[in-house]
């Protein structure tokens, strides 16, 4: 976000929410399926979705690339993240689940290996700093660390 402010000469109090790129791809892109509408859209109030239903949707969406190898490196990273976010019991359960599948599930890959759940707070601080840089001084009254 911080790179966009000078790039587009944005004044204080103006924050980019959506960027839209237009053009033609050099090749035909593979269109990824989206999650089922009733899973991601909540009408009037939030509705709880079971882990089984979420896993089913992840499997449908990522069926061709959902099986991250259960290498020692991946297991070690997943375990470390799970222990930082929850505890050893949770980490053991996550690894047992992956071992039962024979691979690391896509949801585990996203939040254990890629968008690491133990680093999300760091990202929030960076986002808050970006808001501050855009002139939103009200964030100084809120502690996000």
CSV table of N, CA and C in Angstrom, one decimal:
chain,number,residue,atom,x,y,z
A,1,UNK,N,0.8,-1.2,0.0
A,1,UNK,CA,0.0,0.0,0.0
A,1,UNK,C,0.9,1.3,0.0
A,2,UNK,N,2.0,1.2,0.7
A,2,UNK,CA,2.8,2.4,0.8
A,2,UNK,C,3.4,2.8,-0.5
A,3,UNK,N,3.6,1.9,-1.4
A,3,UNK,CA,4.1,2.2,-2.7
A,3,UNK,C,3.1,2.9,-3.6
A,4,UNK,N,1.8,2.6,-3.3
A,4,UNK,CA,0.7,3.1,-4.2
A,4,UNK,C,0.5,4.6,-4.0
A,5,UNK,N,0.7,5.1,-2.7
A,5,UNK,CA,0.4,6.5,-2.4
A,5,UNK,C,1.2,7.4,-3.3
A,6,UNK,N,2.5,7.3,-3.4
A,6,UNK,CA,3.2,8.3,-4.3
A,6,UNK,C,3.0,7.9,-5.8
A,7,UNK,N,2.8,6.6,-6.0
A,7,UNK,CA,2.6,6.2,-7.4
A,7,UNK,C,1.4,6.9,-8.1
A,8,UNK,N,0.3,7.0,-7.3
A,8,UNK,CA,-0.9,7.6,-7.8
A,8,UNK,C,-1.2,9.0,-7.3
A,9,UNK,N,-0.2,9.6,-6.5
A,9,UNK,CA,-0.3,10.9,-6.0
A,9,UNK,C,-1.6,11.0,-5.1
A,10,UNK,N,-1.8,10.1,-4.2
A,10,UNK,CA,-3.0,10.1,-3.4
A,10,UNK,C,-2.8,11.0,-2.2
A,11,UNK,N,-3.8,11.9,-2.0
A,11,UNK,CA,-3.8,12.8,-0.8
A,11,UNK,C,-4.1,12.0,0.5
A,12,UNK,N,-3.8,12.6,1.6
A,12,UNK,CA,-4.1,12.0,2.9
A,12,UNK,C,-5.6,11.8,3.0
A,13,UNK,N,-6.0,10.7,3.5
A,13,UNK,CA,-7.5,10.4,3.7
A,13,UNK,C,-8.0,9.6,2.5
A,14,UNK,N,-7.2,9.4,1.5
A,14,UNK,CA,-7.7,8.6,0.3
A,14,UNK,C,-6.9,7.3,0.3
A,15,UNK,N,-7.6,6.1,0.4
A,15,UNK,CA,-6.9,4.8,0.5
A,15,UNK,C,-7.4,3.9,-0.5
A,16,UNK,N,-6.5,3.3,-1.3
A,16,UNK,CA,-7.0,2.4,-2.4
A,16,UNK,C,-7.6,1.1,-1.8
A,17,UNK,N,-8.8,0.8,-2.2
A,17,UNK,CA,-9.5,-0.4,-1.7
A,17,UNK,C,-9.4,-1.5,-2.8
A,18,UNK,N,-9.6,-1.1,-4.0
A,18,UNK,CA,-9.6,-2.1,-5.1
A,18,UNK,C,-8.7,-1.5,-6.3
A,19,UNK,N,-7.9,-2.4,-6.8
A,19,UNK,CA,-7.1,-2.0,-8.0
A,19,UNK,C,-7.6,-3.0,-9.1
A,20,UNK,N,-7.9,-2.4,-10.2
A,20,UNK,CA,-8.3,-3.2,-11.3
A,20,UNK,C,-7.4,-3.1,-12.5
A,21,UNK,N,-6.9,-4.2,-13.0
A,21,UNK,CA,-6.0,-4.1,-14.2
A,21,UNK,C,-6.8,-4.6,-15.4
A,22,UNK,N,-6.6,-3.9,-16.4
A,22,UNK,CA,-7.3,-4.2,-17.7
A,22,UNK,C,-6.3,-4.5,-18.8
A,23,UNK,N,-6.7,-5.4,-19.6
A,23,UNK,CA,-5.8,-5.8,-20.7
A,23,UNK,C,-6.1,-7.1,-21.2
A,24,UNK,N,-5.2,-7.6,-22.1
A,24,UNK,CA,-5.4,-8.9,-22.7
A,24,UNK,C,-4.3,-9.8,-22.3
A,25,UNK,N,-4.5,-11.0,-21.8
A,25,UNK,CA,-3.4,-12.0,-21.5
A,25,UNK,C,-2.7,-12.4,-22.7
A,26,UNK,N,-1.4,-12.8,-22.5
A,26,UNK,CA,-0.6,-13.3,-23.6
A,26,UNK,C,-1.1,-14.7,-24.0
A,27,UNK,N,-1.7,-15.4,-23.0
A,27,UNK,CA,-2.2,-16.7,-23.3
A,27,UNK,C,-3.5,-16.9,-22.6
A,28,UNK,N,-4.2,-17.9,-22.9
A,28,UNK,CA,-5.5,-18.2,-22.2
A,28,UNK,C,-5.3,-18.6,-20.8
A,29,UNK,N,-5.8,-17.8,-19.8
A,29,UNK,CA,-5.6,-18.2,-18.4
A,29,UNK,C,-6.5,-19.3,-18.0
A,30,UNK,N,-6.0,-20.1,-17.1
A,30,UNK,CA,-6.9,-21.2,-16.5
A,30,UNK,C,-7.7,-20.5,-15.4
A,31,UNK,N,-9.0,-20.6,-15.6
A,31,UNK,CA,-9.9,-20.0,-14.7
A,31,UNK,C,-10.1,-20.9,-13.5
A,32,UNK,N,-9.9,-20.4,-12.3
A,32,UNK,CA,-10.0,-21.2,-11.1
A,32,UNK,C,-11.5,-21.1,-10.6
A,33,UNK,N,-12.0,-22.3,-10.2
A,33,UNK,CA,-13.3,-22.3,-9.6
A,33,UNK,C,-13.4,-21.5,-8.3
A,34,UNK,N,-14.5,-20.9,-8.0
A,34,UNK,CA,-14.7,-20.2,-6.7
A,34,UNK,C,-15.4,-21.1,-5.8
A,35,UNK,N,-15.2,-20.7,-4.5
A,35,UNK,CA,-16.0,-21.5,-3.5
A,35,UNK,C,-17.5,-21.3,-3.7
A,36,UNK,N,-18.2,-22.3,-3.3
A,36,UNK,CA,-19.6,-22.2,-3.4
A,36,UNK,C,-20.2,-20.9,-2.8
A,37,UNK,N,-21.1,-20.3,-3.5
A,37,UNK,CA,-21.7,-19.1,-3.0
A,37,UNK,C,-22.2,-19.1,-1.6
A,38,UNK,N,-22.9,-20.2,-1.2
A,38,UNK,CA,-23.5,-20.3,0.1
A,38,UNK,C,-22.4,-20.5,1.2
A,39,UNK,N,-21.2,-20.7,0.8
A,39,UNK,CA,-20.1,-20.9,1.8
A,39,UNK,C,-19.5,-19.5,2.1
A,40,UNK,N,-19.3,-18.7,1.1
A,40,UNK,CA,-18.6,-17.4,1.3
A,40,UNK,C,-19.5,-16.2,1.5
A,41,UNK,N,-20.8,-16.3,1.2
A,41,UNK,CA,-21.7,-15.2,1.4
A,41,UNK,C,-22.6,-15.5,2.6
A,42,UNK,N,-22.7,-14.5,3.5
A,42,UNK,CA,-23.5,-14.6,4.7
A,42,UNK,C,-24.6,-13.6,4.6
A,43,UNK,N,-25.8,-14.0,4.6
A,43,UNK,CA,-26.9,-13.0,4.4
A,43,UNK,C,-27.5,-12.7,5.8
A,44,UNK,N,-27.5,-11.4,6.1
A,44,UNK,CA,-28.1,-10.8,7.3
A,44,UNK,C,-27.3,-11.2,8.5
A,45,UNK,N,-26.8,-12.4,8.7
A,45,UNK,CA,-26.0,-12.7,9.8
A,45,UNK,C,-25.0,-13.9,9.5
A,46,UNK,N,-24.0,-14.0,10.2
A,46,UNK,CA,-22.9,-15.0,10.0
A,46,UNK,C,-23.5,-16.4,10.3
A,47,UNK,N,-23.2,-17.4,9.4
A,47,UNK,CA,-23.6,-18.7,9.7
A,47,UNK,C,-22.3,-19.6,9.8
A,48,UNK,N,-22.3,-20.5,10.8
A,48,UNK,CA,-21.2,-21.3,11.0
A,48,UNK,C,-21.1,-22.4,9.9
A,49,UNK,N,-19.9,-22.7,9.5
A,49,UNK,CA,-19.7,-23.7,8.4
A,49,UNK,C,-18.8,-24.8,9.1
A,50,UNK,N,-19.2,-26.0,8.9
A,50,UNK,CA,-18.4,-27.1,9.5
A,50,UNK,C,-17.0,-27.2,8.9
A,51,UNK,N,-16.1,-27.8,9.6
A,51,UNK,CA,-14.8,-28.1,9.1
A,51,UNK,C,-14.9,-29.0,7.9
A,52,UNK,N,-15.8,-30.0,8.0
A,52,UNK,CA,-15.9,-31.0,6.9
A,52,UNK,C,-16.4,-30.3,5.6
A,53,UNK,N,-17.3,-29.3,5.8
A,53,UNK,CA,-17.8,-28.6,4.6
A,53,UNK,C,-16.7,-27.7,4.0
A,54,UNK,N,-16.0,-27.1,4.8
A,54,UNK,CA,-14.9,-26.2,4.4
A,54,UNK,C,-13.8,-27.1,3.6
A,55,UNK,N,-13.5,-28.2,4.2
A,55,UNK,CA,-12.5,-29.1,3.6
A,55,UNK,C,-13.0,-29.6,2.3
A,56,UNK,N,-14.3,-29.9,2.2
A,56,UNK,CA,-14.9,-30.4,1.0
A,56,UNK,C,-14.8,-29.3,-0.1
A,57,UNK,N,-15.0,-28.1,0.2
A,57,UNK,CA,-14.9,-27.0,-0.7
A,57,UNK,C,-13.5,-26.7,-1.2
A,58,UNK,N,-12.6,-26.8,-0.2
A,58,UNK,CA,-11.2,-26.7,-0.5
A,58,UNK,C,-10.7,-27.8,-1.5
A,59,UNK,N,-11.2,-29.0,-1.3
A,59,UNK,CA,-10.8,-30.1,-2.1
A,59,UNK,C,-11.4,-29.9,-3.5
A,60,UNK,N,-12.6,-29.4,-3.6
A,60,UNK,CA,-13.2,-29.1,-4.9
A,60,UNK,C,-12.5,-28.1,-5.7
A,61,UNK,N,-12.2,-27.0,-5.0
A,61,UNK,CA,-11.5,-25.8,-5.6
A,61,UNK,C,-10.1,-26.1,-6.0
A,62,UNK,N,-9.4,-26.9,-5.2
A,62,UNK,CA,-7.9,-27.1,-5.4
A,62,UNK,C,-7.6,-28.5,-5.7
A,63,UNK,N,-8.5,-29.3,-6.3
A,63,UNK,CA,-8.3,-30.7,-6.5
A,63,UNK,C,-7.1,-31.0,-7.3
A,64,UNK,N,-6.7,-30.2,-8.2
A,64,UNK,CA,-5.5,-30.4,-9.0
A,64,UNK,C,-4.2,-30.1,-8.4
A,65,UNK,N,-4.2,-29.3,-7.3
A,65,UNK,CA,-3.0,-28.9,-6.7
A,65,UNK,C,-3.1,-28.9,-5.2
A,66,UNK,N,-4.0,-29.7,-4.6
A,66,UNK,CA,-4.3,-29.6,-3.2
A,66,UNK,C,-3.3,-30.5,-2.4
A,67,UNK,N,-2.5,-31.3,-3.0
A,67,UNK,CA,-1.7,-32.2,-2.3
A,67,UNK,C,-0.2,-31.8,-2.1
A,68,UNK,N,0.0,-31.0,-1.1
A,68,UNK,CA,1.4,-30.5,-0.8
A,68,UNK,C,2.1,-31.7,-0.2
A,69,UNK,N,3.3,-32.0,-0.6
A,69,UNK,CA,4.1,-33.2,-0.1
A,69,UNK,C,4.3,-33.1,1.4
A,70,UNK,N,4.3,-34.3,2.0
A,70,UNK,CA,4.4,-34.4,3.4
A,70,UNK,C,5.9,-34.6,3.7
A,71,UNK,N,6.7,-33.7,3.3
A,71,UNK,CA,8.2,-33.7,3.5
A,71,UNK,C,8.5,-33.4,4.9
A,72,UNK,N,9.7,-33.7,5.3
A,72,UNK,CA,10.2,-33.4,6.7
A,72,UNK,C,10.2,-31.9,6.9
A,73,UNK,N,10.6,-31.1,5.9
A,73,UNK,CA,10.7,-29.7,5.9
A,73,UNK,C,9.3,-29.1,6.1
A,74,UNK,N,8.3,-29.6,5.3
A,74,UNK,CA,6.9,-29.1,5.4
A,74,UNK,C,6.3,-29.5,6.8
A,75,UNK,N,6.6,-30.7,7.2
A,75,UNK,CA,6.0,-31.1,8.5
A,75,UNK,C,6.6,-30.2,9.7
A,76,UNK,N,7.9,-29.9,9.6
A,76,UNK,CA,8.5,-29.1,10.6
A,76,UNK,C,8.0,-27.7,10.7
A,77,UNK,N,7.8,-27.1,9.5
A,77,UNK,CA,7.2,-25.8,9.4
A,77,UNK,C,5.8,-25.7,9.9
A,78,UNK,N,5.0,-26.7,9.5
A,78,UNK,CA,3.6,-26.8,9.9
A,78,UNK,C,3.5,-26.9,11.5
A,79,UNK,N,4.3,-27.8,12.0
A,79,UNK,CA,4.3,-28.0,13.5
A,79,UNK,C,4.7,-26.8,14.2
A,80,UNK,N,5.7,-26.1,13.7
A,80,UNK,CA,6.2,-24.9,14.4
A,80,UNK,C,5.1,-23.8,14.4
A,81,UNK,N,4.5,-23.6,13.3
A,81,UNK,CA,3.4,-22.6,13.2
A,81,UNK,C,2.2,-23.0,14.1
A,82,UNK,N,1.8,-24.2,14.1
A,82,UNK,CA,0.7,-24.7,14.9
A,82,UNK,C,1.0,-24.5,16.4
A,83,UNK,N,2.2,-24.8,16.8
A,83,UNK,CA,2.6,-24.6,18.2
A,83,UNK,C,2.6,-23.2,18.6
A,84,UNK,N,3.1,-22.3,17.7
A,84,UNK,CA,3.1,-20.8,18.1
A,84,UNK,C,1.7,-20.3,18.2
A,85,UNK,N,0.8,-20.7,17.3
A,85,UNK,CA,-0.6,-20.2,17.3
A,85,UNK,C,-1.4,-20.8,18.4
A,86,UNK,N,-1.3,-22.1,18.6
A,86,UNK,CA,-2.1,-22.8,19.6
A,86,UNK,C,-1.2,-23.5,20.6
A,87,UNK,N,-0.9,-24.7,20.5
A,87,UNK,CA,-0.1,-25.4,21.4
A,87,UNK,C,0.4,-26.8,20.8
A,88,UNK,N,1.1,-27.5,21.6
A,88,UNK,CA,1.7,-28.8,21.1
A,88,UNK,C,0.6,-29.8,20.7
A,89,UNK,N,-0.5,-29.8,21.5
A,89,UNK,CA,-1.6,-30.8,21.2
A,89,UNK,C,-2.2,-30.5,19.9
A,90,UNK,N,-2.4,-29.2,19.6
A,90,UNK,CA,-3.0,-28.8,18.3
A,90,UNK,C,-2.0,-29.1,17.2
A,91,UNK,N,-0.7,-28.9,17.4
A,91,UNK,CA,0.3,-29.2,16.4
A,91,UNK,C,0.3,-30.7,16.1
A,92,UNK,N,0.3,-31.5,17.1
A,92,UNK,CA,0.2,-32.9,16.9
A,92,UNK,C,-1.0,-33.4,16.2
A,93,UNK,N,-2.1,-32.8,16.5
A,93,UNK,CA,-3.4,-33.2,15.8
A,93,UNK,C,-3.3,-32.8,14.3
A,94,UNK,N,-2.7,-31.6,14.0
A,94,UNK,CA,-2.6,-31.1,12.6
A,94,UNK,C,-1.7,-32.1,11.8
A,95,UNK,N,-0.6,-32.5,12.4
A,95,UNK,CA,0.3,-33.4,11.8
A,95,UNK,C,-0.3,-34.8,11.6
A,96,UNK,N,-1.1,-35.3,12.6
A,96,UNK,CA,-1.8,-36.5,12.5
A,96,UNK,C,-2.8,-36.5,11.3
A,97,UNK,N,-3.5,-35.4,11.2
A,97,UNK,CA,-4.4,-35.2,10.1
A,97,UNK,C,-3.7,-35.3,8.8
A,98,UNK,N,-2.6,-34.6,8.6
A,98,UNK,CA,-1.9,-34.6,7.4
A,98,UNK,C,-1.3,-36.0,7.1
A,99,UNK,N,-0.8,-36.7,8.1
A,99,UNK,CA,-0.3,-38.0,7.9
A,99,UNK,C,-1.4,-39.0,7.5
A,100,UNK,N,-2.6,-38.8,8.0
A,100,UNK,CA,-3.8,-39.7,7.7
A,100,UNK,C,-4.1,-39.5,6.2
A,101,UNK,N,-4.0,-38.2,5.7
A,101,UNK,CA,-4.2,-37.9,4.3
A,101,UNK,C,-3.1,-38.4,3.4
A,102,UNK,N,-1.9,-38.4,3.9
A,102,UNK,CA,-0.7,-38.7,3.1
A,102,UNK,C,-0.1,-37.5,2.5
A,103,UNK,N,-0.6,-36.3,2.8
A,103,UNK,CA,-0.2,-35.0,2.2
A,103,UNK,C,-0.7,-33.9,3.1
A,104,UNK,N,-0.1,-32.7,2.9
A,104,UNK,CA,-0.6,-31.5,3.7
A,104,UNK,C,-1.8,-30.9,2.9
A,105,UNK,N,-2.9,-30.8,3.6
A,105,UNK,CA,-4.1,-30.3,3.0
A,105,UNK,C,-3.9,-28.8,2.6
A,106,UNK,N,-4.7,-28.4,1.6
A,106,UNK,CA,-4.5,-27.0,1.1
A,106,UNK,C,-4.7,-26.0,2.2
A,107,UNK,N,-5.7,-26.2,3.1
A,107,UNK,CA,-5.9,-25.2,4.1
A,107,UNK,C,-4.7,-25.1,5.1
A,108,UNK,N,-4.1,-26.3,5.4
A,108,UNK,CA,-2.9,-26.3,6.2
A,108,UNK,C,-1.8,-25.6,5.4
A,109,UNK,N,-1.7,-25.9,4.1
A,109,UNK,CA,-0.6,-25.2,3.3
A,109,UNK,C,-0.7,-23.7,3.4
A,110,UNK,N,-2.0,-23.2,3.2
A,110,UNK,CA,-2.2,-21.8,3.2
A,110,UNK,C,-1.8,-21.1,4.5
A,111,UNK,N,-2.3,-21.7,5.6
A,111,UNK,CA,-2.1,-21.0,6.9
A,111,UNK,C,-1.0,-21.5,7.7
A,112,UNK,N,-0.4,-22.6,7.3
A,112,UNK,CA,0.7,-23.2,8.0
A,112,UNK,C,2.1,-23.0,7.3
A,113,UNK,N,2.0,-22.9,6.0
A,113,UNK,CA,3.2,-22.8,5.2
A,113,UNK,C,3.3,-21.5,4.4
A,114,UNK,N,2.2,-21.0,3.9
A,114,UNK,CA,2.3,-19.9,2.9
A,114,UNK,C,1.9,-18.6,3.6
A,115,UNK,N,0.6,-18.4,4.0
A,115,UNK,CA,0.2,-17.2,4.8
A,115,UNK,C,0.3,-17.6,6.2
A,116,UNK,N,1.4,-17.7,6.8
A,116,UNK,CA,1.6,-18.3,8.1
A,116,UNK,C,0.8,-17.6,9.2
A,117,UNK,N,0.0,-18.4,9.8
A,117,UNK,CA,-0.9,-17.9,10.9
A,117,UNK,C,-0.1,-17.2,12.0
A,118,UNK,N,1.1,-17.6,12.3
A,118,UNK,CA,1.9,-17.0,13.3
A,118,UNK,C,2.5,-15.7,12.9
A,119,UNK,N,2.4,-15.3,11.6
A,119,UNK,CA,3.0,-14.0,11.2
A,119,UNK,C,1.9,-13.0,10.8
A,120,UNK,N,0.6,-13.4,11.0
A,120,UNK,CA,-0.5,-12.5,10.6
A,120,UNK,C,-0.5,-11.2,11.4
A,121,UNK,N,-0.2,-11.3,12.7
A,121,UNK,CA,-0.1,-10.1,13.5
A,121,UNK,C,0.9,-9.1,12.9
A,122,UNK,N,2.0,-9.6,12.4
A,122,UNK,CA,3.0,-8.7,11.9
A,122,UNK,C,2.4,-8.0,10.7
A,123,UNK,N,1.7,-8.7,9.8
A,123,UNK,CA,1.0,-8.1,8.7
A,123,UNK,C,0.0,-7.1,9.1
A,124,UNK,N,-0.7,-7.3,10.2
A,124,UNK,CA,-1.7,-6.3,10.7
A,124,UNK,C,-1.0,-5.0,11.1
A,125,UNK,N,0.2,-5.1,11.7
A,125,UNK,CA,0.9,-3.9,12.1
A,125,UNK,C,1.4,-3.1,10.9
A,126,UNK,N,1.8,-3.8,9.9
A,126,UNK,CA,2.2,-3.2,8.6
A,126,UNK,C,1.1,-2.5,8.0
A,127,UNK,N,-0.1,-3.1,8.0
A,127,UNK,CA,-1.3,-2.5,7.4
A,127,UNK,C,-1.7,-1.3,8.2
A,128,UNK,N,-1.7,-1.3,9.5
A,128,UNK,CA,-2.0,-0.2,10.4
A,128,UNK,C,-1.0,1.0,10.1
A,129,UNK,N,0.3,0.6,9.9
A,129,UNK,CA,1.2,1.7,9.5
A,129,UNK,C,0.9,2.3,8.2
A,130,UNK,N,0.5,1.5,7.2
A,130,UNK,CA,0.1,2.0,5.9
A,130,UNK,C,-1.1,3.0,6.1
A,131,UNK,N,-2.1,2.6,6.9
A,131,UNK,CA,-3.2,3.5,7.1
A,131,UNK,C,-2.7,4.8,7.7
A,132,UNK,N,-1.8,4.7,8.6
A,132,UNK,CA,-1.2,5.9,9.2
A,132,UNK,C,-0.6,6.8,8.2
A,133,UNK,N,0.2,6.1,7.3
A,133,UNK,CA,0.9,6.9,6.2
A,133,UNK,C,-0.1,7.5,5.2
A,134,UNK,N,-1.3,7.0,5.1
A,134,UNK,CA,-2.3,7.6,4.3
A,134,UNK,C,-3.1,8.7,4.9
A,135,UNK,N,-2.7,9.0,6.2
A,135,UNK,CA,-3.3,10.2,6.8
A,135,UNK,C,-4.5,9.8,7.8
A,136,UNK,N,-4.7,8.5,8.0
A,136,UNK,CA,-5.7,8.1,8.9
A,136,UNK,C,-5.2,8.1,10.4
A,137,UNK,N,-5.2,9.2,11.0
A,137,UNK,CA,-4.6,9.3,12.3
A,137,UNK,C,-5.4,8.7,13.4
A,138,UNK,N,-6.6,8.3,13.2
A,138,UNK,CA,-7.4,7.7,14.2
A,138,UNK,C,-6.8,6.3,14.7
A,139,UNK,N,-6.0,5.7,13.8
A,139,UNK,CA,-5.4,4.4,14.2
A,139,UNK,C,-4.5,4.5,15.4
A,140,UNK,N,-4.0,5.7,15.7
A,140,UNK,CA,-3.0,5.9,16.8
A,140,UNK,C,-3.7,5.7,18.1
A,141,UNK,N,-5.0,5.7,18.2
A,141,UNK,CA,-5.7,5.5,19.4
A,141,UNK,C,-6.0,4.0,19.7
A,142,UNK,N,-5.6,3.1,18.7
A,142,UNK,CA,-5.9,1.7,18.8
A,142,UNK,C,-4.6,0.9,18.9
A,143,UNK,N,-4.5,0.0,19.8
A,143,UNK,CA,-3.3,-0.8,20.0
A,143,UNK,C,-3.5,-2.1,19.2
A,144,UNK,N,-2.8,-2.4,18.1
A,144,UNK,CA,-3.0,-3.6,17.4
A,144,UNK,C,-1.8,-4.6,17.6
A,145,UNK,N,-0.9,-4.3,18.5
A,145,UNK,CA,0.2,-5.2,18.7
A,145,UNK,C,0.0,-6.1,19.9
